[in-house]
Short mmCIF file of C-alpha atoms in Angstrom, two decimals:
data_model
loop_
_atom_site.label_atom_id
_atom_site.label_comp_id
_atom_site.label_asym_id
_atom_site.label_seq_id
_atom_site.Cartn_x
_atom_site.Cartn_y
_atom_site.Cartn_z
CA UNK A 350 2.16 -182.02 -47.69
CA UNK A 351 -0.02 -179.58 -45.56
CA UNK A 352 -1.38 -177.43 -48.36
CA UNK A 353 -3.20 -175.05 -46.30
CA UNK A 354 -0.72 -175.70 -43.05
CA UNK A 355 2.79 -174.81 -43.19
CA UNK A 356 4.97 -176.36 -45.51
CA UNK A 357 8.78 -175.34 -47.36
CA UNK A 358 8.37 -172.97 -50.26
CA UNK A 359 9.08 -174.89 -52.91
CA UNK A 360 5.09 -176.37 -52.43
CA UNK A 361 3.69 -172.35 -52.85
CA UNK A 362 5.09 -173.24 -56.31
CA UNK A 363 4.62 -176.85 -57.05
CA UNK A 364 1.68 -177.62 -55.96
CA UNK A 365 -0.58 -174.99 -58.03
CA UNK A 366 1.89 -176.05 -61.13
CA UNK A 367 1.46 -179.95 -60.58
CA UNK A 368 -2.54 -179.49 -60.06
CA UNK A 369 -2.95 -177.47 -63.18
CA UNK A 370 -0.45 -179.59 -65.59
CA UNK A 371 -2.45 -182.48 -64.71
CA UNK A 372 -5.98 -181.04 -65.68
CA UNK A 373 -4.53 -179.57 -68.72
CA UNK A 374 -2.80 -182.80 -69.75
CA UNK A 375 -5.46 -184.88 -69.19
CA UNK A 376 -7.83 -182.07 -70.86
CA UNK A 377 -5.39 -182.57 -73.76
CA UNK A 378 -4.76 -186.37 -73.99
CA UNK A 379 -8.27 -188.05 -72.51
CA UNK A 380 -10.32 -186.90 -75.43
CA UNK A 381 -7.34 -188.31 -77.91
CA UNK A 382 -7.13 -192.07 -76.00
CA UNK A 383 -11.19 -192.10 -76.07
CA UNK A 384 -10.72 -192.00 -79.87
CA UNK A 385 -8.10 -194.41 -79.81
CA UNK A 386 -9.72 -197.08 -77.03
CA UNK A 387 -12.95 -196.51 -78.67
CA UNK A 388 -12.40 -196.74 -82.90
CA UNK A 389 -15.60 -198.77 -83.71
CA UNK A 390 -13.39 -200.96 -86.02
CA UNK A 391 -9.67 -200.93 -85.98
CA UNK A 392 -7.69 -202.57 -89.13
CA UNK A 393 -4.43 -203.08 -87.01
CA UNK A 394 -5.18 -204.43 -83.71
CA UNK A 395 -1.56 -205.13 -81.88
CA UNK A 396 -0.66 -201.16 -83.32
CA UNK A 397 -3.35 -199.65 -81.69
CA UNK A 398 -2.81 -201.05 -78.38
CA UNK A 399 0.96 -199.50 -78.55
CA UNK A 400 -0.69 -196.43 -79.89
CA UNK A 401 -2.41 -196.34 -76.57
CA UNK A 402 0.50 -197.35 -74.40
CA UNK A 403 2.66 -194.77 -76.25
CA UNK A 404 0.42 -191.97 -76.21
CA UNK A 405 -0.87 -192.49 -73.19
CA UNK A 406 2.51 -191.52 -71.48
CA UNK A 407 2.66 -187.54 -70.88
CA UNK A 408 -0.38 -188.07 -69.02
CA UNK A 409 0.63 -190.90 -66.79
CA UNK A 410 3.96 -189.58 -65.97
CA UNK A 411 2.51 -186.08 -65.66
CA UNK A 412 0.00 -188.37 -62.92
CA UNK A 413 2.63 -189.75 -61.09
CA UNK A 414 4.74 -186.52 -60.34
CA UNK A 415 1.81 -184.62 -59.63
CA UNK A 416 0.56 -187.19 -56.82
CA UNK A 417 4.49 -187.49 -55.50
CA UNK A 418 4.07 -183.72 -54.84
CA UNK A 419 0.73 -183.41 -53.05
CA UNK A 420 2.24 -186.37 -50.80
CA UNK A 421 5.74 -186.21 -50.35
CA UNK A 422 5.62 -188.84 -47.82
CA UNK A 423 6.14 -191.68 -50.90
CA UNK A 424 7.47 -190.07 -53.45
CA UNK A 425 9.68 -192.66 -54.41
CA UNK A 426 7.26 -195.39 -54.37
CA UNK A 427 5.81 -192.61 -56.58
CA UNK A 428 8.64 -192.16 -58.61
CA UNK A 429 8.99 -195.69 -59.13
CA UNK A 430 5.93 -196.63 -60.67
CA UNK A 431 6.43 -193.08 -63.41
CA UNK A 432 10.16 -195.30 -63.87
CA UNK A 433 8.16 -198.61 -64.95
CA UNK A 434 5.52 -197.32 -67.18
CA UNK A 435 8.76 -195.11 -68.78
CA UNK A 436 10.54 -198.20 -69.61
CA UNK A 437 7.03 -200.33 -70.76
CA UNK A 438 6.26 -196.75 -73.07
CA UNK A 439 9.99 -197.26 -74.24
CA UNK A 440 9.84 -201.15 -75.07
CA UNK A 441 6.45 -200.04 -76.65
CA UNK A 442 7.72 -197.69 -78.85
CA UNK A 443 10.76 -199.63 -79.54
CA UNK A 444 8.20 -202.19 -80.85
CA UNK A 445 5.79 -199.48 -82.37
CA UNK A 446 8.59 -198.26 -85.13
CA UNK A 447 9.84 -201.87 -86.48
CA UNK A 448 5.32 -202.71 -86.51
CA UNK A 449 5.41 -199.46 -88.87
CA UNK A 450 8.89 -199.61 -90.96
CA UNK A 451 7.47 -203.12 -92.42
CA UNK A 452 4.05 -201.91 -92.08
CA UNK A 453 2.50 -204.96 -90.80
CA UNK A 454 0.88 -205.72 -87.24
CA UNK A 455 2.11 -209.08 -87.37
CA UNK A 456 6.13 -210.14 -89.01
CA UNK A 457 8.17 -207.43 -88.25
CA UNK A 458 11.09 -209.97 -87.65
CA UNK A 459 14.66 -208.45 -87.75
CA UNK A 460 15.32 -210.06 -91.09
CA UNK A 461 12.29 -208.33 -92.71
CA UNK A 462 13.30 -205.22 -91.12
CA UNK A 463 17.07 -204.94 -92.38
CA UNK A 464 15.33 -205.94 -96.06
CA UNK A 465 12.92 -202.57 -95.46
CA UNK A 466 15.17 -200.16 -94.63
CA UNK A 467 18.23 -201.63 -96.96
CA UNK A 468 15.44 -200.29 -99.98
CA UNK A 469 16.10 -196.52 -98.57
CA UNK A 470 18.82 -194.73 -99.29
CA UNK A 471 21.80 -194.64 -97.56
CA UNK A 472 22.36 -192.31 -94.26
CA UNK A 473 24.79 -191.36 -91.97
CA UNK A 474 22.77 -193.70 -89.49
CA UNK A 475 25.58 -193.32 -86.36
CA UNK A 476 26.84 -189.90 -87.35
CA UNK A 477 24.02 -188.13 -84.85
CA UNK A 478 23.29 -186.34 -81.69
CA UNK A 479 24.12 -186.54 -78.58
CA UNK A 480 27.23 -188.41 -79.07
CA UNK A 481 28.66 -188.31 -83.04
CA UNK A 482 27.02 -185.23 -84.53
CA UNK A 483 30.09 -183.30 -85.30
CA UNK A 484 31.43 -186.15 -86.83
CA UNK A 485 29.06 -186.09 -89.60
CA UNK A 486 30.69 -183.97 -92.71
CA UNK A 487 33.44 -187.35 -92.44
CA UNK A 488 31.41 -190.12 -92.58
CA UNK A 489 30.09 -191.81 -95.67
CA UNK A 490 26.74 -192.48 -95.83
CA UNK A 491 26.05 -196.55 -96.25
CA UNK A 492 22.93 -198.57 -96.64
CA UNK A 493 21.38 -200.06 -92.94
CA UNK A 494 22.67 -203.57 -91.96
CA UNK A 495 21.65 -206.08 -89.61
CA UNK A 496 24.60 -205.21 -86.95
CA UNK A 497 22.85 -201.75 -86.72
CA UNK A 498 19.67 -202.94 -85.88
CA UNK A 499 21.24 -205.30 -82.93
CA UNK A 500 23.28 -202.41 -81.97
CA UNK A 501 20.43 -199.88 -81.31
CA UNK A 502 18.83 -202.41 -80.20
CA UNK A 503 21.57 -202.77 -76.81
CA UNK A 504 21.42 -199.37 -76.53
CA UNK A 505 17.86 -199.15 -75.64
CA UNK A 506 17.51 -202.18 -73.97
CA UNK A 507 20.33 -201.13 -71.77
CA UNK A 508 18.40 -198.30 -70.33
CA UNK A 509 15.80 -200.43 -69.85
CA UNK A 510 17.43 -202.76 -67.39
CA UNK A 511 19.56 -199.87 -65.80
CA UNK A 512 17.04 -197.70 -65.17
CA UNK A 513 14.19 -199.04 -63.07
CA UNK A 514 17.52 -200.85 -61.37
CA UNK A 515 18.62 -197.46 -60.56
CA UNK A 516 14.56 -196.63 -59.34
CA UNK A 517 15.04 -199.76 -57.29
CA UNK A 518 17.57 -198.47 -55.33
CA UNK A 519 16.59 -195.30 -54.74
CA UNK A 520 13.33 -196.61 -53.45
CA UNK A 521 15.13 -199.12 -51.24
CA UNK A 522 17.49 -196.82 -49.45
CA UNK A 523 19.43 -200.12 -49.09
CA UNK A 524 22.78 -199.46 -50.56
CA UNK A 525 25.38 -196.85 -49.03
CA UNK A 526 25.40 -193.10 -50.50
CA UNK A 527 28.84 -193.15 -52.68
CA UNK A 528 27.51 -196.27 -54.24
CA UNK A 529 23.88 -194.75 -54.55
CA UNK A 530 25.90 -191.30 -56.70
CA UNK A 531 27.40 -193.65 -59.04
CA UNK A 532 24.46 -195.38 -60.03
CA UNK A 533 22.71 -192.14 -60.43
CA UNK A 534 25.94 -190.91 -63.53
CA UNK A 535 25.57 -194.68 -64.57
CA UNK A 536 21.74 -193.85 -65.29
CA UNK A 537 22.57 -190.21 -66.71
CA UNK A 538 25.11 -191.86 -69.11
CA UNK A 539 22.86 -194.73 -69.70
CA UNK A 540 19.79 -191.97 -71.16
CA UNK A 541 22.49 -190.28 -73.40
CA UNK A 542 23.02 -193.82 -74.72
CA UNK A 543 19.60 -194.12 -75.09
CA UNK A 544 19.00 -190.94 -76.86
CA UNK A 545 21.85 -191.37 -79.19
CA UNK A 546 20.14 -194.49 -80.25
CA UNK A 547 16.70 -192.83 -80.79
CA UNK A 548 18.53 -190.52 -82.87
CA UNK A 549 20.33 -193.38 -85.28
CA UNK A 550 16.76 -194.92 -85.10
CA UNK A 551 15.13 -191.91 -86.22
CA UNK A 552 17.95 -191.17 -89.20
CA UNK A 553 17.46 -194.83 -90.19
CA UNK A 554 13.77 -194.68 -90.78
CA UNK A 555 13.18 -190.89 -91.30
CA UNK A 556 12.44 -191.78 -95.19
CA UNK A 557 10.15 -194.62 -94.96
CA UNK A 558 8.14 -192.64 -91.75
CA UNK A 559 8.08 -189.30 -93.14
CA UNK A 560 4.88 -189.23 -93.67
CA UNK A 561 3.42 -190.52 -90.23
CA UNK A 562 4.64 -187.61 -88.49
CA UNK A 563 7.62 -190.02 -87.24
CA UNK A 564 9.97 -187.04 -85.79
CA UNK A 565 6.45 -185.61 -84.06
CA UNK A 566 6.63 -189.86 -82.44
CA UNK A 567 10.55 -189.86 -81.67
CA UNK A 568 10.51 -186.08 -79.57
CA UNK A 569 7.40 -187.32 -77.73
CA UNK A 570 9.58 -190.11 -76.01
CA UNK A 571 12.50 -188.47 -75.93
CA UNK A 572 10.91 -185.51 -74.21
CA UNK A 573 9.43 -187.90 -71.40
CA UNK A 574 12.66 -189.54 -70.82
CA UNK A 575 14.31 -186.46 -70.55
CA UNK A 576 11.54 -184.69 -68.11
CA UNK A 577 11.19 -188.02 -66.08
CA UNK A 578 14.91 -188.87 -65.50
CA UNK A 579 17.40 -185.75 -66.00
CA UNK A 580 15.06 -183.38 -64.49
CA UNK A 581 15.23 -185.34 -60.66
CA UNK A 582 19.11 -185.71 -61.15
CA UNK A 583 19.95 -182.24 -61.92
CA UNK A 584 17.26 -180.63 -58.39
CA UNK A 585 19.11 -183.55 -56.16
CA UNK A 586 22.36 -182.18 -57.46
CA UNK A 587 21.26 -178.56 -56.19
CA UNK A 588 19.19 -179.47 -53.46
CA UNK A 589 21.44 -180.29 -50.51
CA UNK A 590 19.73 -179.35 -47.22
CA UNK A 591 16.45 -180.84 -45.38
CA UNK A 592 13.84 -178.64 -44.04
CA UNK A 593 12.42 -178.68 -41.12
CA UNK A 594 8.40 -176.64 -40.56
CA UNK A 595 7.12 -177.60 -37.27
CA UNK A 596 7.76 -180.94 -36.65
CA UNK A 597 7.75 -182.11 -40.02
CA UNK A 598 11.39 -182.65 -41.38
CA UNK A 599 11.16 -182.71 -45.30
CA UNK A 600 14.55 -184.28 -46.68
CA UNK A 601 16.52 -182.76 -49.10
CA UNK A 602 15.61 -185.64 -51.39
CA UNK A 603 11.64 -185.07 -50.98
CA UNK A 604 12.62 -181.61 -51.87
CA UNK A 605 14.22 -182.56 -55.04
CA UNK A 606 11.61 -184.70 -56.12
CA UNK A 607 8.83 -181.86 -55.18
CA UNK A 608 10.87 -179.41 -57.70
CA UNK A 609 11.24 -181.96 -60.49
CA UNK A 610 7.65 -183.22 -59.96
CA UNK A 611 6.71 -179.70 -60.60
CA UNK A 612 9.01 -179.12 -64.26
CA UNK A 613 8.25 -182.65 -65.57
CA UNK A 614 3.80 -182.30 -64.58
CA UNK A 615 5.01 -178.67 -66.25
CA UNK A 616 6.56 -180.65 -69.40
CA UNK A 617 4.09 -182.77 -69.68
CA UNK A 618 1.71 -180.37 -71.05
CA UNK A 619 3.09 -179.69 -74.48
CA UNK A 620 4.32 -183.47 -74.84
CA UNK A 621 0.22 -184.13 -74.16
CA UNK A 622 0.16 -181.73 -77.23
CA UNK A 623 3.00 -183.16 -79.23
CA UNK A 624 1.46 -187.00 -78.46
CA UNK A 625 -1.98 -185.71 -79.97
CA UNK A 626 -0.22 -184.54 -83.16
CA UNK A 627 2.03 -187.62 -83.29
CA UNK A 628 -0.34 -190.75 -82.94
CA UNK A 629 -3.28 -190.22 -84.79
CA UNK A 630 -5.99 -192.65 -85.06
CA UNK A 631 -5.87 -192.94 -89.20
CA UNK A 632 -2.41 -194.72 -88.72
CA UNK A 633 -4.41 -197.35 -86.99
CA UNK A 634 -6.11 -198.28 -90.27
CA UNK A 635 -4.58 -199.12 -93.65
CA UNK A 636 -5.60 -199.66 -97.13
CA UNK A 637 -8.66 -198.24 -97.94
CA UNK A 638 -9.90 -198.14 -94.70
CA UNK A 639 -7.44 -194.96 -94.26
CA UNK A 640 -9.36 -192.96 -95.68
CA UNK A 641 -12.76 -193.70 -93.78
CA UNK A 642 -10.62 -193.22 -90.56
CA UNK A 643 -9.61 -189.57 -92.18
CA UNK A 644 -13.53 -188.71 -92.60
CA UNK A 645 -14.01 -189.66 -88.95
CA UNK A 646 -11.21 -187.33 -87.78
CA UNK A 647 -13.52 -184.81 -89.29
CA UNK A 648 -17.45 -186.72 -88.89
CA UNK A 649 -16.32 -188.27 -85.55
CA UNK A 650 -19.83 -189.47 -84.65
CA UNK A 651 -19.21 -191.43 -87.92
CA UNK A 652 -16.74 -193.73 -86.06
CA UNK A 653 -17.22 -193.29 -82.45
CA UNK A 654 -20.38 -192.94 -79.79
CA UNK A 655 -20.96 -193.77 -76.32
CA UNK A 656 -21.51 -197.43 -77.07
CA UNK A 657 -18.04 -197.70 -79.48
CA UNK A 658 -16.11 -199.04 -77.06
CA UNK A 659 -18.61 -201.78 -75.80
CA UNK A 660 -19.33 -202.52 -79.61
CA UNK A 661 -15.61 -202.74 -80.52
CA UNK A 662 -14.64 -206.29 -81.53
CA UNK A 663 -12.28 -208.44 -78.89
CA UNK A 664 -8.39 -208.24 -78.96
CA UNK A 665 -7.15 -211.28 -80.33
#
């Protein structure tokens, strides 16, 4: 885009918004991932890197629209790449919550899991929003079973095949328009499906993470997949006309994706916010080493330096 030449409207808007939702997100989230890439000595190794992926996310989606509206020319390569690290933050997370129910880094089989959560009480695990919420004053409240772990399980690995599917074809252009507008309900339906399973996730293990800030870690995600996917379908439903300035023609599409880069960089700002709150570097440590990684929150020169992340020990 021409920001000082002539370019549609919707740029006076989304351009200063992207620019400014980046700084601030990255203001907000780059101190938070130094702490977390840089923790001098971390108790649980494979949970801090999803910390990292995880938290990481408002700010690299917030990246990713931001640069698809300063150059509209590949947005959807763009968009494409904001689709793929959506679906690795998802898998992430997916893998983040089972790490935490059992609290251990490394058997968090499904067996071990069903055993954790049977301990809790019992909950009205598929009586929730989107899809079953007004059902729930009928259904009895039963202990968690294996089935319902395999179930939520499809649901969210079914948005993770359909959607960066969906991403593929958009990106192409290869397949014709009417096929192109079903997949694109196919992938709205598909992140209901996916939210309703979030949702039984979170009433299955709101008990035994209560105290990790666990709903703070379920509306982070669901906020990005809500900003990075509904918010593009809802501007190409309302954007219908291309625009030509000079002898640029900007497609209706480009359009789209220029307002919805603008809401989700926007978006991105308090999820930056909401990640901070949600994934915070004590939960990285356990035992009594929790409560050394509390006095850094507060001392953090205790725990981290310039040289912490050159002295931290290798990955195994």
């Amino acid at each position: 885009v021409q920001v000082f030449g002539e370019h549609p409207r919707v740029y006076d808007f989304a351009v200063p918004v992207a620019i400014i939702s980046f700084l601030l997100s990255a203001m907000i989230s780059l101190p938070h991932l130094r702490k977390l890439y840089c923790v001098r000595r971390p108790v649980v190794q494979e949970r801090l890197r999803m910390f990292c992926i995880v938290a990481s996310a408002p700010m690299v989606i917030c990246f990713f629209k931001f640069s698809s509206v300063l150059w509209p020319k590949v947005w959807k390569v763009l968009f494409l790449c904001a689709t793929l690290y959506e679906v690795i933050a998802f898998w992430t997370f997916m893998r983040l919550i089972y790490n935490m129910v059992v609290d251990d880094d490394v058997d968090y089989l499904d067996e071990r899991i069903v055993k954790v959560l049977q301990e809790g009480a019992p909950s009205k695990l598929w009586a929730v929003p989107p899809i079953a919420c007004c059902f729930r004053p009928l259904v009895p409240a039963r202990k968690f079973r294996k089935c319902d772990l395999v179930a939520v399980r499809c649901l969210m690995w079914q948005f993770m095949v359909i959607t960066p599917v969906v991403a593929v074809a958009d990106w192409t252009s290869a397949i014709e328009e009417e096929i192109q507008l079903k997949l694109q309900k196919i992938e709205v339906l598909s992140l209901v499906l996916a939210m309703y399973a979030l949702f039984c996730l979170l009433e299955a293990t709101s008990a035994r993470l209560h105290a990790v800030h666990s709903h703070s870690k379920f509306w982070t995600i669901k906020g990005i997949f809500i900003a990075n996917t509904l918010t593009f379908r809802v501007t190409s439903a309302l954007v219908e006309k291309d625009v030509r300035v000079g002898d640029a023609c900007y497609s209706h599409e480009a359009m789209a994706a220029a307002w919805a880069g603008m809401v989700t960089a926007a978006l991105a700002v308090p999820l930056a916010g909401l990640s901070r709150r949600a994934y915070p570097v004590e939960e990285c440590f356990d035992g009594a080493d929790s409560d050394n990684a509390s006095d850094s929150e507060e001392n953090p020169e205790q725990e981290i330096n310039d040289d912490s992340c050159h002295e931290r020990s290798p990955v195994e």
